[in-house]
XYZ file of C-alpha atoms in Angstrom:
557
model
C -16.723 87.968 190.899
C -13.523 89.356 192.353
C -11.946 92.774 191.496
C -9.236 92.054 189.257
C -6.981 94.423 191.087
C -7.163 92.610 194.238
C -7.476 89.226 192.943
C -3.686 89.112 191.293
C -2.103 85.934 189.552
C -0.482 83.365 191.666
C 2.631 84.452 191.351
C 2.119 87.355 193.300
C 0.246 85.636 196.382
C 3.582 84.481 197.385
C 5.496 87.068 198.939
C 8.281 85.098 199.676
C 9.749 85.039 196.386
C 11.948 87.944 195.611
C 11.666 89.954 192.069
C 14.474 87.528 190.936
C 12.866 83.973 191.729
C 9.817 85.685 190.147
C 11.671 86.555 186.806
C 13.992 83.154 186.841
C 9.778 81.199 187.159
C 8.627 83.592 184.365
C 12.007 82.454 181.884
C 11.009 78.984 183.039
C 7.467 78.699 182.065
C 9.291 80.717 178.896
C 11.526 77.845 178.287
C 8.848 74.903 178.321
C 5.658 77.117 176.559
C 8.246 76.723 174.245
C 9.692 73.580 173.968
C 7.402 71.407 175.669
C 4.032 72.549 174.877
C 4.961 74.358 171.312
C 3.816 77.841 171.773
C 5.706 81.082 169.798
C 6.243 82.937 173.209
C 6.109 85.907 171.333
C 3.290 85.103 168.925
C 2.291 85.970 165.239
C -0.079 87.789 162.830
C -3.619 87.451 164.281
C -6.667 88.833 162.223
C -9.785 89.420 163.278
C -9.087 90.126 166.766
C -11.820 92.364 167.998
C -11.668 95.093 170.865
C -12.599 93.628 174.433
C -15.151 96.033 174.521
C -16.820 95.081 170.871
C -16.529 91.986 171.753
C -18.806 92.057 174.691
C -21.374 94.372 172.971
C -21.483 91.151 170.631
C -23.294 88.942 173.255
C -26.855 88.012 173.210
C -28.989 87.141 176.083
C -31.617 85.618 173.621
C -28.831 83.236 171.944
C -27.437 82.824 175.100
C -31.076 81.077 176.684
C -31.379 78.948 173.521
C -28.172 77.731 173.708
C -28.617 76.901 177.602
C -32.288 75.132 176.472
C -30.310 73.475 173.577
C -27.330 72.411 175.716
C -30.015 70.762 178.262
C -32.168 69.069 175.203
C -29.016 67.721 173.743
C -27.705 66.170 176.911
C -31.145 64.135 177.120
C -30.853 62.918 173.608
C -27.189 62.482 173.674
C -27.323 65.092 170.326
C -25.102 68.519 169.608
C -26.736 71.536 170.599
C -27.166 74.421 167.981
C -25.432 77.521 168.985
C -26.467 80.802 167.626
C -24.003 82.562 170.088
C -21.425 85.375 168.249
C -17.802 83.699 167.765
C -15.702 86.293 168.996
C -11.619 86.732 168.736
C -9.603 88.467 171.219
C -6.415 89.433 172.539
C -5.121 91.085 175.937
C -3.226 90.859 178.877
C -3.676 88.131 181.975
C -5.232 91.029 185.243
C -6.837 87.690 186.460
C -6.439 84.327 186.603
C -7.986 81.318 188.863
C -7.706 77.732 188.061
C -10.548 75.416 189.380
C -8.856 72.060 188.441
C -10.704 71.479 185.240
C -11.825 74.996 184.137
C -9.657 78.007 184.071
C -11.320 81.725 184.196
C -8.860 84.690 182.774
C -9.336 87.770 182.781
C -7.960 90.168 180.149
C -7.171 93.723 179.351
C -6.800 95.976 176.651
C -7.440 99.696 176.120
C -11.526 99.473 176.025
C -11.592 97.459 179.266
C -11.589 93.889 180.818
C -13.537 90.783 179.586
C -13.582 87.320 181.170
C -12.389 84.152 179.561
C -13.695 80.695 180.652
C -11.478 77.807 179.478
C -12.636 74.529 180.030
C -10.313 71.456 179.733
C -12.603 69.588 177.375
C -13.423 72.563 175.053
C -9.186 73.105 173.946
C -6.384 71.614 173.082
C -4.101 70.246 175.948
C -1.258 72.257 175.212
C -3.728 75.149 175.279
C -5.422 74.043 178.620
C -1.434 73.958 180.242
C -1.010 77.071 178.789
C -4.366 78.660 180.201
C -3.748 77.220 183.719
C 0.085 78.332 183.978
C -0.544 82.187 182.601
C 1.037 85.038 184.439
C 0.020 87.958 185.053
C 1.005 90.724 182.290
C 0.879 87.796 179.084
C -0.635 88.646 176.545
C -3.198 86.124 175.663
C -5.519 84.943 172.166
C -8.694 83.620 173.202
C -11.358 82.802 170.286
C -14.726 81.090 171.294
C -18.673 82.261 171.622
C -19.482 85.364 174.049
C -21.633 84.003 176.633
C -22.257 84.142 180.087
C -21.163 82.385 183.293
C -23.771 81.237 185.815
C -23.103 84.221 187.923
C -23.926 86.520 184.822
C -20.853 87.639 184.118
C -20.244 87.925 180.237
C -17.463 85.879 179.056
C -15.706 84.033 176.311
C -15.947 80.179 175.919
C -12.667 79.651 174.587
C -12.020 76.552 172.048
C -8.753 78.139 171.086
C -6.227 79.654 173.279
C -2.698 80.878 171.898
C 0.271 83.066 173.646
C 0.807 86.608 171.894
C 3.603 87.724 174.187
C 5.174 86.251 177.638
C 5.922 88.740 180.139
C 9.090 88.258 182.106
C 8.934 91.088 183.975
C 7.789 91.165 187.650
C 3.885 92.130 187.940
C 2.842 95.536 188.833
C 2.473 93.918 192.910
C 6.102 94.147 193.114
C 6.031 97.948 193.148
C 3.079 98.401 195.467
C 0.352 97.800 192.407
C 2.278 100.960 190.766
C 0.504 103.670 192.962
C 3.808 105.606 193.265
C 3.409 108.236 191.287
C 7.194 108.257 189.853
C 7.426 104.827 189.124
C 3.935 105.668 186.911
C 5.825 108.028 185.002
C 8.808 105.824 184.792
C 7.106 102.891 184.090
C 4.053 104.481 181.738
C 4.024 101.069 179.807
C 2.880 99.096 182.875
C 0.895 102.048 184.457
C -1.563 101.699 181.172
C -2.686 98.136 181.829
C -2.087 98.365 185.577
C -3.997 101.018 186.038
C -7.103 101.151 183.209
C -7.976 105.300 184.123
C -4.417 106.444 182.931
C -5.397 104.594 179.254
C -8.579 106.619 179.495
C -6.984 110.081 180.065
C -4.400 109.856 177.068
C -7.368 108.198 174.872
C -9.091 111.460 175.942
C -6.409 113.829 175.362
C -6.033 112.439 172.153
C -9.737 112.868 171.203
C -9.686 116.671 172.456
C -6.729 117.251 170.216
C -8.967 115.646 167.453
C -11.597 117.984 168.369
C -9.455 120.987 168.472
C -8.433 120.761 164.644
C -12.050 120.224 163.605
C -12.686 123.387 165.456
C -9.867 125.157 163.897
C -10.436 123.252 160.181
C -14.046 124.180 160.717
C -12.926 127.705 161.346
C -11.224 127.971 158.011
C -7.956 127.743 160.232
C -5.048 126.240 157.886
C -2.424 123.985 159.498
C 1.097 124.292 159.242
C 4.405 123.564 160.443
C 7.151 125.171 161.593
C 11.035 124.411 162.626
C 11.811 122.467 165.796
C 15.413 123.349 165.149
C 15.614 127.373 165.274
C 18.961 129.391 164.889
C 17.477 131.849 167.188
C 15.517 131.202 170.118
C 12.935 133.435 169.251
C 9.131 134.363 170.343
C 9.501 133.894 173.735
C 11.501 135.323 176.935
C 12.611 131.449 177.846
C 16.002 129.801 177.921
C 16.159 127.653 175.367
C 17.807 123.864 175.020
C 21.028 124.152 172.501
C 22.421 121.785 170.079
C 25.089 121.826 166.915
C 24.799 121.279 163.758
C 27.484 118.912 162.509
C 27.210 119.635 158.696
C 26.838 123.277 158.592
C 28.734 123.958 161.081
C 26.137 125.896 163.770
C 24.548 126.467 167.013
C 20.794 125.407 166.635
C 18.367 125.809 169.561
C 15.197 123.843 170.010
C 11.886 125.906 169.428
C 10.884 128.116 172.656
C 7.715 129.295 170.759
C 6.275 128.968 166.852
C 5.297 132.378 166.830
C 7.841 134.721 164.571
C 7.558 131.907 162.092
C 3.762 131.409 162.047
C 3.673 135.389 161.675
C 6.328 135.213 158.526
C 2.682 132.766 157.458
C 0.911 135.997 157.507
C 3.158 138.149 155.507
C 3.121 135.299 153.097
C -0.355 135.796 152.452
C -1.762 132.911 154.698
C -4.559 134.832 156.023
C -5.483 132.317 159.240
C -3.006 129.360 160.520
C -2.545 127.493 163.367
C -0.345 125.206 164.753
C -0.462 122.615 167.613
C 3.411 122.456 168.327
C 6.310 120.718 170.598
C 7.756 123.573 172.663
C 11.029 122.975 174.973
C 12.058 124.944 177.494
C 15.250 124.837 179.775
C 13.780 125.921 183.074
C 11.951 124.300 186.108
C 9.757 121.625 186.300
C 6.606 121.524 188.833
C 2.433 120.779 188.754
C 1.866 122.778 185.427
C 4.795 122.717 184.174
C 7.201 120.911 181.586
C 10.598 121.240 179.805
C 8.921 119.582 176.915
C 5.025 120.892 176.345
C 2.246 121.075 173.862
C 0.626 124.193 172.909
C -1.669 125.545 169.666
C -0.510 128.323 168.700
C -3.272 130.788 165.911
C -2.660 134.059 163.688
C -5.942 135.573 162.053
C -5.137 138.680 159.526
C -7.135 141.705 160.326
C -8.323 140.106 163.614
C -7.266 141.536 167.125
C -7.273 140.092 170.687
C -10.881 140.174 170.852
C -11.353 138.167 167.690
C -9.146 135.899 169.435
C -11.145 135.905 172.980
C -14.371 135.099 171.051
C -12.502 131.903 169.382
C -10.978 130.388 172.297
C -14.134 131.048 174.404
C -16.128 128.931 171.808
C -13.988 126.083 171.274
C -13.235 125.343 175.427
C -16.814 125.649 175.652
C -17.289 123.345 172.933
C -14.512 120.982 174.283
C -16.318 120.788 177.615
C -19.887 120.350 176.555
C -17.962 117.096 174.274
C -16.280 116.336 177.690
C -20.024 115.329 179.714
C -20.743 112.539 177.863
C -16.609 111.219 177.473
C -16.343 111.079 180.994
C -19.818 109.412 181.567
C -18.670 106.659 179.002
C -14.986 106.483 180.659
C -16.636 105.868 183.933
C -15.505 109.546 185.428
C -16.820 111.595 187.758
C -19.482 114.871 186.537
C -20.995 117.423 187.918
C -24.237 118.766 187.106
C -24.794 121.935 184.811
C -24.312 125.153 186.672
C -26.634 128.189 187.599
C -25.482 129.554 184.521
C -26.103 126.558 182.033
C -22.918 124.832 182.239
C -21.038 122.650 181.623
C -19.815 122.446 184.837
C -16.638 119.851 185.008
C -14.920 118.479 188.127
C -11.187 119.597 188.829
C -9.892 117.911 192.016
C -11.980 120.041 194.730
C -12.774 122.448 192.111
C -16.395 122.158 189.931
C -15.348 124.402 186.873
C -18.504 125.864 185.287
C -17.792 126.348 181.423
C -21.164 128.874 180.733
C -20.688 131.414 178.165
C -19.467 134.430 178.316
C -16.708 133.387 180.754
C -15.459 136.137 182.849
C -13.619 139.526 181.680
C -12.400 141.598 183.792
C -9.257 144.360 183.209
C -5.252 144.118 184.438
C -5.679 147.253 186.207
C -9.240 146.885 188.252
C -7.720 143.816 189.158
C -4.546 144.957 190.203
C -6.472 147.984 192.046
C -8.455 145.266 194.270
C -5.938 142.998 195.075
C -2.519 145.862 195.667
C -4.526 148.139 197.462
C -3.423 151.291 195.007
C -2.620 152.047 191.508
C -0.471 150.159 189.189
C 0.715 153.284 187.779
C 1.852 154.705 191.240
C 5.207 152.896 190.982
C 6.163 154.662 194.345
C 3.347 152.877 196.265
C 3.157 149.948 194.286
C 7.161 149.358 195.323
C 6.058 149.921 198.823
C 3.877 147.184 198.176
C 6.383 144.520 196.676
C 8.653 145.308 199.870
C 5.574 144.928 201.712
C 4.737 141.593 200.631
C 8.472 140.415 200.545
C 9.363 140.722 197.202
C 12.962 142.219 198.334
C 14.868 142.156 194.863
C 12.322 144.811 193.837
C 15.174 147.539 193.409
C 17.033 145.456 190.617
C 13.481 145.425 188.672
C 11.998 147.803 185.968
C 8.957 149.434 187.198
C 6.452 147.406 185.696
C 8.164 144.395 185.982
C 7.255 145.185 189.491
C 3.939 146.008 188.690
C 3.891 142.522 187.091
C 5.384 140.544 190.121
C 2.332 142.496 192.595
C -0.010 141.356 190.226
C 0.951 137.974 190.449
C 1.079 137.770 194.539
C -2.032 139.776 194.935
C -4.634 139.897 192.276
C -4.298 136.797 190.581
C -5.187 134.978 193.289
C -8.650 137.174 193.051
C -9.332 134.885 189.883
C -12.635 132.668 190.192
C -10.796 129.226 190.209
C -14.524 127.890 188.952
C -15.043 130.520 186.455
C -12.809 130.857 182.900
C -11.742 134.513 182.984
C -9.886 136.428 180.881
C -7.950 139.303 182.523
C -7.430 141.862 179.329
C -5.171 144.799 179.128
C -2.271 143.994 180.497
C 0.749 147.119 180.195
C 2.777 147.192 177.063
C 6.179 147.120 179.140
C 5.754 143.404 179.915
C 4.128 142.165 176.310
C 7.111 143.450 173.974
C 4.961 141.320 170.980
C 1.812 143.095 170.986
C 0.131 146.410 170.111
C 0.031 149.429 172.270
C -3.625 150.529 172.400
C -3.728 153.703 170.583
C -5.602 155.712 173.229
C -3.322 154.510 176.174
C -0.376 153.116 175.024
C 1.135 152.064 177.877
C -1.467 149.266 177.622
C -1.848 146.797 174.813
C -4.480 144.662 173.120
C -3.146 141.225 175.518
C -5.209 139.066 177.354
C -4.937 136.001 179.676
C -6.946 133.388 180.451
C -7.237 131.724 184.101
C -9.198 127.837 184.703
C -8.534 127.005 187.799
C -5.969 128.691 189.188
C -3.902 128.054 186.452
C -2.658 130.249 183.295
C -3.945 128.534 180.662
C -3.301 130.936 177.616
C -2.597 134.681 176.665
C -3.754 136.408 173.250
C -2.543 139.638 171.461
C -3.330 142.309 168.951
C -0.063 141.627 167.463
C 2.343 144.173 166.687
C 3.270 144.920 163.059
C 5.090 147.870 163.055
C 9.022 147.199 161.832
C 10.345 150.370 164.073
C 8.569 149.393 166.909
C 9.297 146.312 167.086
C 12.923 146.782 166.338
C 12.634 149.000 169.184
C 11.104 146.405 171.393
C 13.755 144.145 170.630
C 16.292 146.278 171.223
C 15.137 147.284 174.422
C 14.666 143.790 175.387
C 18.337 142.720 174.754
C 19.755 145.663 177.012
C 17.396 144.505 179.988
C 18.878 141.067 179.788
C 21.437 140.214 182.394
C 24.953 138.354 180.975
C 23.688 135.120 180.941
C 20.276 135.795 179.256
C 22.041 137.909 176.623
C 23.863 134.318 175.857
C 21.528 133.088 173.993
C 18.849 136.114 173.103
C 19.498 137.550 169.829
C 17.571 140.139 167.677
C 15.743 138.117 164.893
C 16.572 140.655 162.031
C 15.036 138.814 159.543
C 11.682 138.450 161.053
C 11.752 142.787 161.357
C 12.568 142.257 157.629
C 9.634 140.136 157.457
C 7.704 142.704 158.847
C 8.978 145.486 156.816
C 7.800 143.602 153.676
C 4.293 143.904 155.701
C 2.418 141.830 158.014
C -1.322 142.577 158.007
C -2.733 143.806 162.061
C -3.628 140.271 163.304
C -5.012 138.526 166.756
C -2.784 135.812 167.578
C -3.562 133.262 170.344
C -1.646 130.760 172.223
C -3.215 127.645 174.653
C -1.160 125.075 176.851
C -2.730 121.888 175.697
C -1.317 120.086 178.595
C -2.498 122.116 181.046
C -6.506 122.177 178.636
C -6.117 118.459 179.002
C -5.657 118.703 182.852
C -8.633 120.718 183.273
C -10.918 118.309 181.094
C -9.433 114.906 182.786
C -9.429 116.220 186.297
C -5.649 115.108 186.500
C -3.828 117.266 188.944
C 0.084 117.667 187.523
C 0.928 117.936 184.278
C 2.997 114.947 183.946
C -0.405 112.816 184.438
C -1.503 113.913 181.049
C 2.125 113.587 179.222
C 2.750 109.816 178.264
C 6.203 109.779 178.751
C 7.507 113.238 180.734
C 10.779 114.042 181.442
C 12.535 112.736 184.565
C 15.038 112.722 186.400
C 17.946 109.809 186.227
C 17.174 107.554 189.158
C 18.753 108.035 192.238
C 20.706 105.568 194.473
C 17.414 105.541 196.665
C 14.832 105.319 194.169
C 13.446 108.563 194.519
C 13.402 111.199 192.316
C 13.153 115.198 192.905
C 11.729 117.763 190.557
C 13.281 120.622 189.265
C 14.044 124.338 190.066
C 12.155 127.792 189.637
C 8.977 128.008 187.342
C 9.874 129.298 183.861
C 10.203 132.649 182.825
C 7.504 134.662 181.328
C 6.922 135.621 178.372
C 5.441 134.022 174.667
C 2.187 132.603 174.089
C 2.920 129.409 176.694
C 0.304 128.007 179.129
């Protein structure tokens, strides 16, 4: 049996006929389904349809055999044969199609895969045969008859009825080089489903860890909430924010950079543990792992700290990616074998990503020690260092700002790509949300976790002091440079919050996106968002990402 993929409706053998002839033949065949053969060309209620994929796991080799022993009994003896063969009803769209004069064989798609339809001239209606034999590629198709099998073994239905649920007029995937261009995917997610079956499987697998992440949470005793899209301060995060107006009252709204001041306001409230898996937007560049528009889960625990925190994301990625083995074995995906340490150990492009518990933990400044060659808090040398390694701007920058840019060029890249590890302690200078430790404060209870190269999440012992974090914010807004200070403002009623009293808490955030990426071995972001943000089309077709990464800053991945 062919490969549908390479075995394309007619249509497309002919590559002669521009897009246009192609559309003007599709409105034709519209025009006489239609009128001449009396077809709905964009069909009706239809119950009982069952999945492609149930509707294979319905055939029978033992009624199949009878009925084939029947069938040659009743041929004898001129009688009916008895058919004990499962009566299935389907729907999907044409990936297939050859016409042998007198029998037709489809092939169609939905979500759970591809199933082969045999329609014999004799067995329908002749309307239904015309329609069977002059299918395009990308209509949607009903098909009810028994699941059997062809004499090449390949499971089918036997159609006796045969009715059009939708006529595509659009030209078939072939036209744009089977959709491999990656942009045109994007653009075009609707056809990239069908087209291409493995980008169905990753967002029915994204969904299903985001199912498994709030029994996790739920199962934690985690309550989940909601909180505003529309902010009038663009709070919890050092990001520039999208703005908007509101017409009726009259005011400047911004769309959420973060949920966090409002999920702590939870905790003064007297919600002891809440999460929230949330729509984030941020104003800034787009590239591999990142997204103006991005998921992330956001969690608050009263009278936990960033190592309650560490001990709950630990558990549920492990937990995700011992569910993740047997998703990909069933979605046909590539696995790797459990690791020296127990596993599980999940592909990522080149990458085999062992999962064992404990992941890694190692501190801000051993790391920084290894990879800068000298102390972090030896701002003379570690300045040297950031002229050294070409970061010239280093003047204009607050000491451990600079600390923080070193870190970035030389010890991050020190990071196991194959091993979760979280790098704890990071200085309180750069984490203006989170506790000072009490022994050293010029660290803090923050922590960030690395999967493959990639930031995937920080956690903090949060800060609930009203004076200190007044302080903070303060601070903050006279660092910011004109156009930053445009749209930061202090958020006096969440220090009001906290003056009414906010319990010590461990709060956590994780880039689902970027979680997703790791578990579906997609490379760029925008392979595990249905529908990401692009730019308009240019004259040529082509399309060209954005600017600088984001800036730091709030619990984003």
């Amino acid at each position: 049996m062919t490969d549908p993929k390479t075995d394309p409706a007619p249509e497309a053998t002919a590559p002669a006929q521009t897009e246009s002839e192609i559309v003007a033949s599709r409105r034709a065949k519209l025009k006489r389904f239609r009128e001449e053969l009396g077809f709905e060309p964009y069909g009706q209620r239809v119950d009982g349809l069952l999945a492609l994929a149930e509707a294979r796991g319905r055939f029978s080799e033992d009624a199949h055999l009878a009925f084939d022993a029947a069938s040659k009994e009743a041929k004898a003896s001129g009688g009916v044969p008895a058919d004990t063969r499962a009566v299935v009803r389907v729907a999907g769209r044409v990936v297939q199609h050859r016409d042998m004069g007198k029998l037709v064989f489809l092939f169609l798609r939905d979500a759970t895969g591809d199933l082969q339809v045999s329609i014999s001239k004799s067995a329908v209606a002749a309307n239904e045969f015309e329609l069977a034999k002059h299918a395009d590629y990308g209509d949607i198709l009903v098909a009810e008859g028994p699941i059997g099998r062809t004499n090449k073994g390949e499971v089918c239905v036997w159609a006796t009825s045969v009715s059009l649920g939708a006529k595509s007029l659009a030209a078939p995937p072939e036209k744009w080089h089977g959709l491999s261009d990656p942009e045109l995917r994007y653009r075009r997610r609707y056809v990239d489903m069908y087209a291409n079956p493995e980008t169905a499987k990753v967002f029915a697998m994204r969904s299903r860890i985001i199912s498994r992440i709030r029994r996790f949470m739920d199962g934690r005793g985690f309550l989940e909430v909601e909180t505003p899209v529309l902010q009038p301060i663009a709070g919890g995060a050092a990001a520039r924010p999208f703005t908007t107006h509101h017409n009726a009252l009259g005011m400047p709204l911004f769309m959420r950079i973060a949920p966090e001041l409002y999920l702590k306001r939870c905790l003064v409230g007297g919600l002891s543990k809440v999460y929230e898996i949330n729509r984030n937007f941020r104003n800034e560049g787009i590239d591999r792992s990142h997204n103006p528009e991005f998921t992330a889960m956001e969690v608050y625990e009263a009278f936990g700290d960033y190592g309650t925190m560490m001990e709950l994301t630990e558990s549920l990625i492990h937990e995700i990616a011992v569910s993740m083995i047997e998703e990909r074995r069933a979605a046909g995906l590539r696995v790797e074998a459990n690791g020296p340490e127990g596993g599980p150990v999940l592909p990522w492009g080149d990458l085999a990503i062992n999962y064992a518990k404990p992941f890694v933990r190692v501190r801000f400044e051993e790391l920084f020690r290894r990879g800068a060659g000298c102390e972090m808090r030896d701002f003379k040398a570690v300045r040297a260092k950031a002229r050294e390694i070409g970061l010239h701007h280093e003047a204009k920058l607050d000491d451990w700002l600079v600390v923080n840019e070193v870190f970035e060029e030389c010890a991050e890249p020190l990071i196991d790509p194959c091993r979760p590890t979280f790098v704890t302690d990071y200085p309180s200078a750069i984490s203006p949300l989170t506790r000072p430790n009490r022994d050293d404060p010029a660290l803090c209870g923050r922590w960030d976790i690395f999967i493959g190269g990639m930031e995937v999440g920080p956690a903090y012992t949060e800060l609930n002091d009203p004076d200190i974090q007044l302080a903070k914010f303060t601070e903050q807004l006279k660092g910011a440079d004109d156009e930053e200070s445009t749209f930061r403002t202090l958020d006096e009623d969440f220090v009001e919050a906290l003056r009414v009293g906010m319990p010590p808490a461990g709060g956590l955030g994780i880039g689902i996106d970027r979680l997703v990426m790791l578990m579906t071995d997609s490379s760029s972001i925008r392979d595990v968002i249905l529908f990401p943000l692009l730019k308009s089309m240019a004259p040529s077709g082509s399309e060209a990402d954005g600017g600088a990464e984001p800036s730091e800053g709030g619990k984003r991945a």
